[in-house]
Amino acid sequence: RLMQMAAEGIQFSDFYSAAPVCSPSRVGLLTGRNPNKAGVYDWIPPSSPGKPPKSSRSFVEMRESEFTIAEMLPR
């Protein structure tokens, strides 16, 4: 589909971020939805190897039920 869009002359000249920080803006790009509705409303802190994830991290994760652009692309 990307090659088809390029061949047909679609050009995206403007882009607006869904959020001012990386995690929610990435979720907005992947899902096309408002990050808050997808379950990500803030930056997701990294987990430390060998340690349980911080309790605050578990509240900021993209829902498994979200449909991403990667699922739409042909394999």
Coordinates of C-alpha atoms in Angstrom, one line a residue:
R1 CA 0.0 0.0 0.0
L2 CA 2.9 2.4 0.7
M3 CA 4.2 1.9 -2.8
Q4 CA 0.7 2.4 -4.2
M5 CA 0.4 5.7 -2.3
A6 CA 3.7 6.8 -3.6
A7 CA 2.9 5.8 -7.2
E8 CA -0.4 7.6 -7.1
G9 CA 1.2 10.8 -5.9
I10 CA 0.0 11.1 -2.3
Q11 CA 2.3 13.5 -0.4
F12 CA 2.0 14.2 3.3
S13 CA 3.3 17.7 3.9
D14 CA 2.1 18.3 7.5
F15 CA 2.2 16.2 10.6
Y16 CA 0.8 16.8 14.0
S17 CA 1.9 14.9 17.1
A18 CA -0.8 13.4 19.3
A19 CA 1.1 14.3 22.4
P20 CA 4.2 16.3 23.5
V21 CA 6.1 13.3 24.8
C22 CA 7.3 10.1 23.1
S23 CA 5.2 7.3 24.4
P24 CA 1.7 8.7 23.8
S25 CA 2.7 10.3 20.5
R26 CA 4.1 6.9 19.3
V27 CA 0.8 5.2 20.3
G28 CA -1.1 7.9 18.4
L29 CA 0.9 7.3 15.3
L30 CA 0.6 3.5 15.5
T31 CA -3.2 3.5 16.2
G32 CA -4.5 6.7 14.7
R33 CA -6.4 7.2 17.9
N34 CA -6.1 9.6 20.8
P35 CA -3.4 8.1 23.1
N36 CA -5.6 8.6 26.2
K37 CA -8.3 6.3 24.6
A38 CA -5.6 3.8 23.8
G39 CA -4.5 3.7 27.4
V40 CA -1.2 5.7 27.2
Y41 CA -1.4 9.2 28.7
D42 CA 2.2 9.8 29.7
W43 CA 5.8 8.7 29.1
I44 CA 6.3 5.0 29.8
P45 CA 9.3 4.6 32.1
P46 CA 11.8 1.9 31.3
S47 CA 11.7 -1.3 33.3
S48 CA 14.9 -2.5 35.0
P49 CA 16.2 -6.0 34.3
G50 CA 15.8 -8.3 37.2
K51 CA 13.4 -6.0 39.0
P52 CA 9.7 -6.1 39.0
P53 CA 8.1 -3.2 36.9
K54 CA 7.3 -0.1 38.8
S55 CA 3.6 0.0 39.8
S56 CA 3.2 3.3 37.9
R57 CA 4.4 1.6 34.7
S58 CA 1.6 -0.9 34.7
F59 CA -1.0 1.9 34.5
V60 CA 0.5 3.3 31.3
E61 CA 0.4 0.6 28.6
M62 CA -1.3 0.4 25.3
R63 CA -4.3 -1.9 25.5
E64 CA -3.9 -5.2 23.8
S65 CA -7.2 -4.7 22.0
E66 CA -5.8 -1.7 20.1
F67 CA -5.5 -2.2 16.3
T68 CA -2.3 -0.8 14.9
I69 CA -1.2 0.2 11.4
A70 CA 1.2 -2.7 11.3
E71 CA -1.7 -5.1 11.4
M72 CA -3.2 -3.4 8.3
L73 CA -0.1 -3.7 6.1
P74 CA 0.2 -6.8 3.9
R75 CA 2.8 -9.4 5.0

